[in-house]
PDB file of C-alpha atoms and ligand atoms in Angstrom:
ATOM      1  CA  MET A   1      13.352   3.873 -15.510  1.00  0.00           C
ATOM      2  CA  LYS A   2      15.041   6.831 -15.404  1.00  0.00           C
ATOM      3  CA  GLU A   3      15.080   7.297 -19.839  1.00  0.00           C
ATOM      4  CA  TYR A   4      11.605   5.629 -19.945  1.00  0.00           C
ATOM      5  CA  TYR A   5      10.182   8.077 -18.269  1.00  0.00           C
ATOM      6  CA  ALA A   6      11.989  11.344 -19.288  1.00  0.00           C
ATOM      7  CA  ALA A   7      10.715   9.331 -22.686  1.00  0.00           C
ATOM      8  CA  ARG A   8       7.284   9.350 -20.799  1.00  0.00           C
ATOM      9  CA  ALA A   9       7.167  12.269 -19.820  1.00  0.00           C
ATOM     10  CA  LYS A  10       5.269  14.133 -22.874  1.00  0.00           C
ATOM     11  CA  GLU A  11       2.640  11.522 -22.736  1.00  0.00           C
ATOM     12  CA  TYR A  12       2.787  10.970 -18.760  1.00  0.00           C
ATOM     13  CA  ASP A  13      -0.429  12.463 -17.838  1.00  0.00           C
ATOM     14  CA  GLN A  14      -2.706  10.674 -20.231  1.00  0.00           C
ATOM     15  CA  ILE A  15      -3.029   8.749 -16.485  1.00  0.00           C
ATOM     16  CA  TYR A  16      -4.509  10.897 -15.229  1.00  0.00           C
ATOM     17  CA  ALA A  17      -7.295  11.018 -17.313  1.00  0.00           C
ATOM     18  CA  LYS A  18      -8.457   7.074 -17.262  1.00  0.00           C
ATOM     19  CA  PRO A  19     -12.274   7.634 -17.623  1.00  0.00           C
ATOM     20  CA  GLU A  20     -13.435   4.770 -14.664  1.00  0.00           C
ATOM     21  CA  ARG A  21     -10.376   6.412 -12.679  1.00  0.00           C
ATOM     22  CA  GLN A  22     -11.870  10.296 -12.394  1.00  0.00           C
ATOM     23  CA  ALA A  23     -13.526   8.771  -8.878  1.00  0.00           C
ATOM     24  CA  ASP A  24     -11.058   7.859  -6.939  1.00  0.00           C
ATOM     25  CA  LEU A  25      -8.528  10.189  -8.814  1.00  0.00           C
ATOM     26  CA  ARG A  26     -10.851  12.595  -7.066  1.00  0.00           C
ATOM     27  CA  LEU A  27     -11.225  11.014  -4.028  1.00  0.00           C
ATOM     28  CA  ILE A  28      -7.680  10.776  -3.445  1.00  0.00           C
ATOM     29  CA  GLU A  29      -7.204  14.800  -4.880  1.00  0.00           C
ATOM     30  CA  GLN A  30      -9.155  15.216  -1.841  1.00  0.00           C
ATOM     31  CA  TRP A  31      -7.701  13.734   0.209  1.00  0.00           C
ATOM     32  CA  LEU A  32      -4.369  14.452   0.044  1.00  0.00           C
ATOM     33  CA  PRO A  33      -3.418  17.829   0.834  1.00  0.00           C
ATOM     34  CA  SER A  34      -4.856  17.709   5.001  1.00  0.00           C
ATOM     35  CA  ARG A  35      -1.583  15.233   4.885  1.00  0.00           C
ATOM     36  CA  PHE A  36       1.089  17.699   4.411  1.00  0.00           C
ATOM     37  CA  GLU A  37      -0.949  21.516   5.983  1.00  0.00           C
ATOM     38  CA  GLY A  38       1.721  23.720   7.543  1.00  0.00           C
ATOM     39  CA  ALA A  39       4.618  21.214   6.529  1.00  0.00           C
ATOM     40  CA  ARG A  40       8.230  20.813   5.223  1.00  0.00           C
ATOM     41  CA  VAL A  41       7.565  18.608   2.588  1.00  0.00           C
ATOM     42  CA  PHE A  42       9.794  16.710   0.925  1.00  0.00           C
ATOM     43  CA  GLU A  43       7.796  14.134  -2.907  1.00  0.00           C
ATOM     44  CA  ILE A  44      10.476  11.696  -4.027  1.00  0.00           C
ATOM     45  CA  ALA A  45      10.295  11.424  -7.636  1.00  0.00           C
ATOM     46  CA  CYS A  46       7.909  13.642  -8.258  1.00  0.00           C
ATOM     47  CA  GLY A  47       7.617  13.067 -11.909  1.00  0.00           C
ATOM     48  CA  THR A  48       4.995  15.533 -14.010  1.00  0.00           C
ATOM     49  CA  GLY A  49       3.803  17.570 -10.871  1.00  0.00           C
ATOM     50  CA  TYR A  50       0.148  16.011 -11.111  1.00  0.00           C
ATOM     51  CA  TRP A  51      -0.346  15.270  -6.990  1.00  0.00           C
ATOM     52  CA  THR A  52       2.043  18.519  -6.129  1.00  0.00           C
ATOM     53  CA  GLN A  53      -0.305  20.830  -7.218  1.00  0.00           C
ATOM     54  CA  PHE A  54      -3.072  19.597  -4.518  1.00  0.00           C
ATOM     55  CA  PHE A  55      -1.062  19.528  -1.332  1.00  0.00           C
ATOM     56  CA  ALA A  56       2.175  23.030  -2.867  1.00  0.00           C
ATOM     57  CA  PRO A  57      -1.001  25.698  -1.325  1.00  0.00           C
ATOM     58  CA  VAL A  58      -1.401  23.842   1.959  1.00  0.00           C
ATOM     59  CA  SER A  59       2.503  23.174   2.819  1.00  0.00           C
ATOM     60  CA  LYS A  60       4.782  25.035   4.622  1.00  0.00           C
ATOM     61  CA  ARG A  61       7.011  24.469   1.639  1.00  0.00           C
ATOM     62  CA  VAL A  62       7.926  21.482  -0.957  1.00  0.00           C
ATOM     63  CA  LEU A  63      10.873  20.408  -2.603  1.00  0.00           C
ATOM     64  CA  GLY A  64      10.195  17.911  -5.075  1.00  0.00           C
ATOM     65  CA  LEU A  65      12.986  15.750  -6.769  1.00  0.00           C
ATOM     66  CA  ASP A  66      12.571  14.032  -9.753  1.00  0.00           C
ATOM     67  CA  ALA A  67      15.454  11.548 -12.071  1.00  0.00           C
ATOM     68  CA  SER A  68      14.583  13.532 -15.501  1.00  0.00           C
ATOM     69  CA  ALA A  69      14.696  16.517 -15.963  1.00  0.00           C
ATOM     70  CA  GLU A  70      12.025  16.976 -18.706  1.00  0.00           C
ATOM     71  CA  THR A  71       9.550  16.138 -16.101  1.00  0.00           C
ATOM     72  CA  LEU A  72      10.259  18.518 -14.112  1.00  0.00           C
ATOM     73  CA  GLN A  73       9.603  21.587 -16.522  1.00  0.00           C
ATOM     74  CA  ILE A  74       6.285  19.963 -16.460  1.00  0.00           C
ATOM     75  CA  ALA A  75       5.850  19.723 -12.739  1.00  0.00           C
ATOM     76  CA  GLN A  76       7.090  24.071 -13.189  1.00  0.00           C
ATOM     77  CA  ALA A  77       4.758  25.155 -15.804  1.00  0.00           C
ATOM     78  CA  ARG A  78       1.342  23.689 -13.520  1.00  0.00           C
ATOM     79  CA  PRO A  79      -0.448  26.409 -11.715  1.00  0.00           C
ATOM     80  CA  ASN A  80      -0.801  25.840  -8.316  1.00  0.00           C
ATOM     81  CA  ASN A  81       2.821  24.271  -8.401  1.00  0.00           C
ATOM     82  CA  GLU A  82       5.069  27.864  -8.859  1.00  0.00           C
ATOM     83  CA  SER A  83       6.104  28.275  -4.844  1.00  0.00           C
ATOM     84  CA  VAL A  84       7.704  24.569  -5.723  1.00  0.00           C
ATOM     85  CA  GLN A  85      11.153  24.341  -5.569  1.00  0.00           C
ATOM     86  CA  TRP A  86      12.403  21.147  -8.272  1.00  0.00           C
ATOM     87  CA  LEU A  87      15.866  19.029  -8.494  1.00  0.00           C
ATOM     88  CA  VAL A  88      16.959  16.608 -10.560  1.00  0.00           C
ATOM     89  CA  GLY A  89      18.350  13.971  -8.587  1.00  0.00           C
ATOM     90  CA  ASP A  90      17.607  10.101  -7.734  1.00  0.00           C
ATOM     91  CA  ALA A  91      15.532   8.696  -4.721  1.00  0.00           C
ATOM     92  CA  TYR A  92      18.934   6.115  -4.058  1.00  0.00           C
ATOM     93  CA  ALA A  93      21.050   9.671  -3.025  1.00  0.00           C
ATOM     94  CA  LEU A  94      18.778  11.729  -1.600  1.00  0.00           C
ATOM     95  CA  PRO A  95      20.159  15.002   0.137  1.00  0.00           C
ATOM     96  CA  ALA A  96      20.954  15.978   3.522  1.00  0.00           C
ATOM     97  CA  PRO A  97      18.437  19.127   3.984  1.00  0.00           C
ATOM     98  CA  ARG A  98      19.278  22.119   5.762  1.00  0.00           C
ATOM     99  CA  GLU A  99      17.503  21.012   7.579  1.00  0.00           C
ATOM    100  CA  PRO A 100      15.362  18.370   7.783  1.00  0.00           C
ATOM    101  CA  TYR A 101      11.260  17.949   6.542  1.00  0.00           C
ATOM    102  CA  ASP A 102       8.374  17.553   8.232  1.00  0.00           C
ATOM    103  CA  ALA A 103       7.115  14.260   6.045  1.00  0.00           C
ATOM    104  CA  ALA A 104       7.696  12.582   2.969  1.00  0.00           C
ATOM    105  CA  PHE A 105       4.861  12.280   0.025  1.00  0.00           C
ATOM    106  CA  ALA A 106       6.191   9.468  -2.873  1.00  0.00           C
ATOM    107  CA  GLY A 107       3.403   8.714  -5.027  1.00  0.00           C
ATOM    108  CA  PHE A 108       3.771   5.665  -7.983  1.00  0.00           C
ATOM    109  CA  TRP A 109       7.417   5.512  -7.489  1.00  0.00           C
ATOM    110  CA  PHE A 110       7.531   2.600  -4.857  1.00  0.00           C
ATOM    111  CA  SER A 111       6.390   0.442  -7.179  1.00  0.00           C
ATOM    112  CA  HIS A 112       8.698   0.348  -9.473  1.00  0.00           C
ATOM    113  CA  VAL A 113      11.883   0.376  -6.603  1.00  0.00           C
ATOM    114  CA  PRO A 114      12.425  -3.480  -7.268  1.00  0.00           C
ATOM    115  CA  LEU A 115      12.467  -5.586  -4.185  1.00  0.00           C
ATOM    116  CA  ALA A 116      16.165  -6.307  -3.222  1.00  0.00           C
ATOM    117  CA  ARG A 117      16.541  -1.346  -2.952  1.00  0.00           C
ATOM    118  CA  GLN A 118      13.080  -1.016  -0.926  1.00  0.00           C
ATOM    119  CA  LYS A 119      14.516  -0.795   2.661  1.00  0.00           C
ATOM    120  CA  GLU A 120      18.003   0.940   1.380  1.00  0.00           C
ATOM    121  CA  PHE A 121      15.445   3.447  -0.417  1.00  0.00           C
ATOM    122  CA  LEU A 122      12.893   3.446   2.760  1.00  0.00           C
ATOM    123  CA  LEU A 123      16.449   3.805   5.156  1.00  0.00           C
ATOM    124  CA  GLY A 124      17.769   6.902   2.621  1.00  0.00           C
ATOM    125  CA  LEU A 125      14.369   8.654   3.556  1.00  0.00           C
ATOM    126  CA  ASN A 126      14.467   8.537   6.825  1.00  0.00           C
ATOM    127  CA  LYS A 127      18.395  10.072   6.918  1.00  0.00           C
ATOM    128  CA  THR A 128      16.525  13.143   5.377  1.00  0.00           C
ATOM    129  CA  LEU A 129      13.312  13.261   7.636  1.00  0.00           C
ATOM    130  CA  ARG A 130      12.619  15.002  11.686  1.00  0.00           C
ATOM    131  CA  SER A 131      11.564  12.246  14.165  1.00  0.00           C
ATOM    132  CA  GLY A 132       8.300  12.407  14.119  1.00  0.00           C
ATOM    133  CA  ALA A 133       7.632  13.224  10.425  1.00  0.00           C
ATOM    134  CA  ARG A 134       4.534  12.103   7.998  1.00  0.00           C
ATOM    135  CA  VAL A 135       5.014   9.944   5.205  1.00  0.00           C
ATOM    136  CA  VAL A 136       3.408   8.778   2.749  1.00  0.00           C
ATOM    137  CA  MET A 137       3.128   6.935  -0.815  1.00  0.00           C
ATOM    138  CA  LEU A 138       0.284   6.125  -3.087  1.00  0.00           C
ATOM    139  CA  ASP A 139       0.994   3.949  -5.572  1.00  0.00           C
ATOM    140  CA  ASN A 140      -1.652   1.098  -8.172  1.00  0.00           C
ATOM    141  CA  LEU A 141      -3.749  -2.253  -7.004  1.00  0.00           C
ATOM    142  CA  TYR A 142      -3.604  -4.217  -8.991  1.00  0.00           C
ATOM    143  CA  VAL A 143      -6.049  -5.013 -10.627  1.00  0.00           C
ATOM    144  CA  GLU A 144      -6.911  -7.880 -12.868  1.00  0.00           C
ATOM    145  CA  GLY A 145      -8.424  -7.101 -16.317  1.00  0.00           C
ATOM    146  CA  ASN A 146      -7.953  -3.406 -15.958  1.00  0.00           C
ATOM    147  CA  SER A 147      -3.839  -2.952 -15.314  1.00  0.00           C
ATOM    148  CA  THR A 148      -1.222  -3.067 -17.790  1.00  0.00           C
ATOM    149  CA  PRO A 149      -0.575  -7.130 -17.414  1.00  0.00           C
ATOM    150  CA  LEU A 150       2.563  -8.636 -15.295  1.00  0.00           C
ATOM    151  CA  ILE A 151       5.398 -10.016 -17.155  1.00  0.00           C
ATOM    152  CA  ALA A 152       7.292 -13.381 -15.764  1.00  0.00           C
ATOM    153  CA  PRO A 153       8.927 -12.180 -12.402  1.00  0.00           C
ATOM    154  CA  ASP A 154      12.660 -11.856 -12.114  1.00  0.00           C
ATOM    155  CA  PRO A 155      14.268 -14.581  -9.879  1.00  0.00           C
ATOM    156  CA  GLU A 156      14.559 -11.894  -6.478  1.00  0.00           C
ATOM    157  CA  GLY A 157      10.626 -12.178  -7.164  1.00  0.00           C
ATOM    158  CA  ASN A 158      10.869  -8.413  -8.338  1.00  0.00           C
ATOM    159  CA  THR A 159       7.067  -8.637 -11.583  1.00  0.00           C
ATOM    160  CA  TYR A 160       7.397  -5.994 -14.672  1.00  0.00           C
ATOM    161  CA  GLN A 161       5.519  -4.090 -17.507  1.00  0.00           C
ATOM    162  CA  LEU A 162       6.134  -4.044 -20.813  1.00  0.00           C
ATOM    163  CA  ARG A 163       5.240  -0.205 -21.709  1.00  0.00           C
ATOM    164  CA  LYS A 164       4.363   0.896 -25.349  1.00  0.00           C
ATOM    165  CA  LEU A 165       5.191   4.723 -25.911  1.00  0.00           C
ATOM    166  CA  ALA A 166       3.430   7.107 -28.671  1.00  0.00           C
ATOM    167  CA  ASP A 167       7.119   6.725 -30.766  1.00  0.00           C
ATOM    168  CA  GLY A 168       6.044   2.894 -30.805  1.00  0.00           C
ATOM    169  CA  SER A 169       9.162   2.369 -28.337  1.00  0.00           C
ATOM    170  CA  SER A 170       8.671  -0.176 -25.984  1.00  0.00           C
ATOM    171  CA  HIS A 171      10.095  -1.010 -22.454  1.00  0.00           C
ATOM    172  CA  ARG A 172      10.490  -3.098 -19.809  1.00  0.00           C
ATOM    173  CA  VAL A 173       9.891  -1.819 -16.302  1.00  0.00           C
ATOM    174  CA  VAL A 174       9.712  -2.717 -12.187  1.00  0.00           C
ATOM    175  CA  LYS A 175       6.008  -3.055 -11.413  1.00  0.00           C
ATOM    176  CA  ASN A 176       5.395  -4.317  -7.900  1.00  0.00           C
ATOM    177  CA  TYR A 177       2.617  -3.986  -5.619  1.00  0.00           C
ATOM    178  CA  PRO A 178       2.659  -4.374  -2.090  1.00  0.00           C
ATOM    179  CA  ASN A 179       1.076  -5.617   0.390  1.00  0.00           C
ATOM    180  CA  GLU A 180      -0.038  -3.585   2.962  1.00  0.00           C
ATOM    181  CA  PHE A 181       1.860  -6.313   5.622  1.00  0.00           C
ATOM    182  CA  ASP A 182       4.349  -6.381   3.359  1.00  0.00           C
ATOM    183  CA  LEU A 183       4.462  -2.088   3.291  1.00  0.00           C
ATOM    184  CA  CYS A 184       4.108  -2.505   7.193  1.00  0.00           C
ATOM    185  CA  ASP A 185       6.536  -5.343   7.358  1.00  0.00           C
ATOM    186  CA  LEU A 186       9.029  -3.164   5.747  1.00  0.00           C
ATOM    187  CA  VAL A 187       9.213   0.125   8.365  1.00  0.00           C
ATOM    188  CA  ALA A 188       8.567  -1.589  10.996  1.00  0.00           C
ATOM    189  CA  SER A 189      11.180  -1.237  12.779  1.00  0.00           C
ATOM    190  CA  PHE A 190      11.376   3.192  12.476  1.00  0.00           C
ATOM    191  CA  ALA A 191       8.282   3.798  12.093  1.00  0.00           C
ATOM    192  CA  GLU A 192       4.469   3.738  14.065  1.00  0.00           C
ATOM    193  CA  ARG A 193       0.902   4.094  13.289  1.00  0.00           C
ATOM    194  CA  PRO A 194       1.095   2.474  10.196  1.00  0.00           C
ATOM    195  CA  THR A 195      -2.393   3.052   7.367  1.00  0.00           C
ATOM    196  CA  TYR A 196      -2.707   1.580   4.628  1.00  0.00           C
ATOM    197  CA  THR A 197      -6.037   2.536   3.160  1.00  0.00           C
ATOM    198  CA  THR A 198      -6.945   1.701  -0.681  1.00  0.00           C
ATOM    199  CA  TRP A 199      -9.724   2.999  -3.283  1.00  0.00           C
ATOM    200  CA  GLN A 200     -10.963   1.107  -6.580  1.00  0.00           C
ATOM    201  CA  TYR A 201      -7.585   1.269  -8.223  1.00  0.00           C
ATOM    202  CA  TYR A 202      -5.018   2.831  -5.248  1.00  0.00           C
ATOM    203  CA  TRP A 203      -3.263   2.417  -2.080  1.00  0.00           C
ATOM    204  CA  ALA A 204      -1.445   4.816   0.099  1.00  0.00           C
ATOM    205  CA  PHE A 205       0.116   3.866   2.631  1.00  0.00           C
ATOM    206  CA  GLU A 206       1.583   6.279   5.451  1.00  0.00           C
ATOM    207  CA  TYR A 207       3.384   6.198   8.418  1.00  0.00           C
ATOM    208  CA  THR A 208       5.566   8.563  11.138  1.00  0.00           C
ATOM    209  CA  LEU A 209       8.645   8.207  11.674  1.00  0.00           C
ATOM    210  CA  ARG A 210       9.889   7.615  14.878  1.00  0.00           C
TER     211      ARG A 210
HETATM  212  C1  SAM B 301       5.002   6.978 -12.550  1.00  0.00           C
HETATM  213  S1  SAM B 301       6.328   8.466 -12.262  1.00  0.00           S
HETATM  214  C2  SAM B 301       5.078   8.987 -10.893  1.00  0.00           C
HETATM  215  C3  SAM B 301       5.105  10.303 -11.132  1.00  0.00           C
HETATM  216  C4  SAM B 301       4.558  11.496 -10.569  1.00  0.00           C
HETATM  217  N1  SAM B 301       5.432  11.500  -8.651  1.00  0.00           N
HETATM  218  C5  SAM B 301       3.220  11.059 -10.221  1.00  0.00           C
HETATM  219  O1  SAM B 301       2.338  10.142  -9.389  1.00  0.00           O
HETATM  220  O2  SAM B 301       2.172  11.558 -11.493  1.00  0.00           O
HETATM  221  C6  SAM B 301       7.834   7.261 -12.008  1.00  0.00           C
HETATM  222  C7  SAM B 301       8.959   8.727 -11.848  1.00  0.00           C
HETATM  223  O3  SAM B 301      10.010   8.547 -10.571  1.00  0.00           O
HETATM  224  C8  SAM B 301      10.794   8.488 -11.470  1.00  0.00           C
HETATM  225  N2  SAM B 301      12.037   8.432 -11.481  1.00  0.00           N
HETATM  226  C9  SAM B 301      13.446   7.365 -12.060  1.00  0.00           C
HETATM  227  N3  SAM B 301      14.334   6.503 -11.117  1.00  0.00           N
HETATM  228  C10 SAM B 301      14.104   7.841 -10.391  1.00  0.00           C
HETATM  229  C11 SAM B 301      15.650   7.465  -9.100  1.00  0.00           C
HETATM  230  N4  SAM B 301      16.142   6.532  -8.751  1.00  0.00           N
HETATM  231  N5  SAM B 301      15.788   9.227  -8.147  1.00  0.00           N
HETATM  232  C12 SAM B 301      14.057   9.733  -8.368  1.00  0.00           C
HETATM  233  N6  SAM B 301      13.112   9.087  -9.907  1.00  0.00           N
HETATM  234  C13 SAM B 301      13.122   8.896 -10.477  1.00  0.00           C
HETATM  235  C14 SAM B 301      10.972   9.316 -12.810  1.00  0.00           C
HETATM  236  O4  SAM B 301      11.787  10.318 -13.627  1.00  0.00           O
HETATM  237  C15 SAM B 301       9.404   9.577 -12.725  1.00  0.00           C
HETATM  238  O5  SAM B 301       8.755  10.964 -13.020  1.00  0.00           O
END
C-alpha cells in the first residue's frame, strides 16, 4: 500500500478528473467543509491533500498525516493548504496529540484497511480525539461497470484490485466496500449519531465520539 501510493503520487490526482464523477465531486467539495468549521482537524492518510484544500480554509487548524512523503510534497504545494501542518506517519500508530482533536477526516482510506485491522484503526483514532469529536470518512461505492473490478477475496474476506501505474508496474491493493450496516456495527460501542450519506459514486460516514 505505502509503496504503491508513493509510486503513484504524481499521477494520483487523475482519479479526480474522471468526467462522470465531476458532479458528485462538486457536491462533496461543498458539503465537506461544513463538517469542520472552526475545528482542529486530524486528517488521516491525507495523500495529495485534495480534500484538505476544501476544509482547511474554514477549520481552525489541520494536521495532515500520510505514510508517503511523496504525496505530502504535493499536498503542501496546493493553494489553500499553506496553513496545514503535515506529518509522515502510520495510521495504525497515530501520535498522541498535546490536545485531543475536535474532528477527524479520512478520505478514501478506510476501504484500504484490511477487515482484521478496521477496529484497531478506529480505536487508535479515538485516542487522538476529544469526547464529542466528529469523525468523517469518505470513500468509494462499488459501481458496476465503472469501478475497477475486484479480484478474488482472501480467506478473511478482504477484496482486492489490480492497479496499473504509468510505469507499467501493477499492484494488488486491498479495496473493501463496507456497507452502512458494517460501518454502524464497527463504531456502535463508542459512537453516537452515525450517519451514512451516499452520492452516485461515493459514500460518507460520520459519527460523534462519545
Ligand atoms: C487512496 S489514498 C487517499 C488519499 C487522500 N485521502 C484522498 O482522498 O485523496 C490512500 C492514502 O493512504 C496512504 N497510506 C497508506 N498506508 C498508510 C498508513 N499505514 N498510514 C498512513 N497513510 C497510509 C497512502 O500513502 C495514500 O496517500
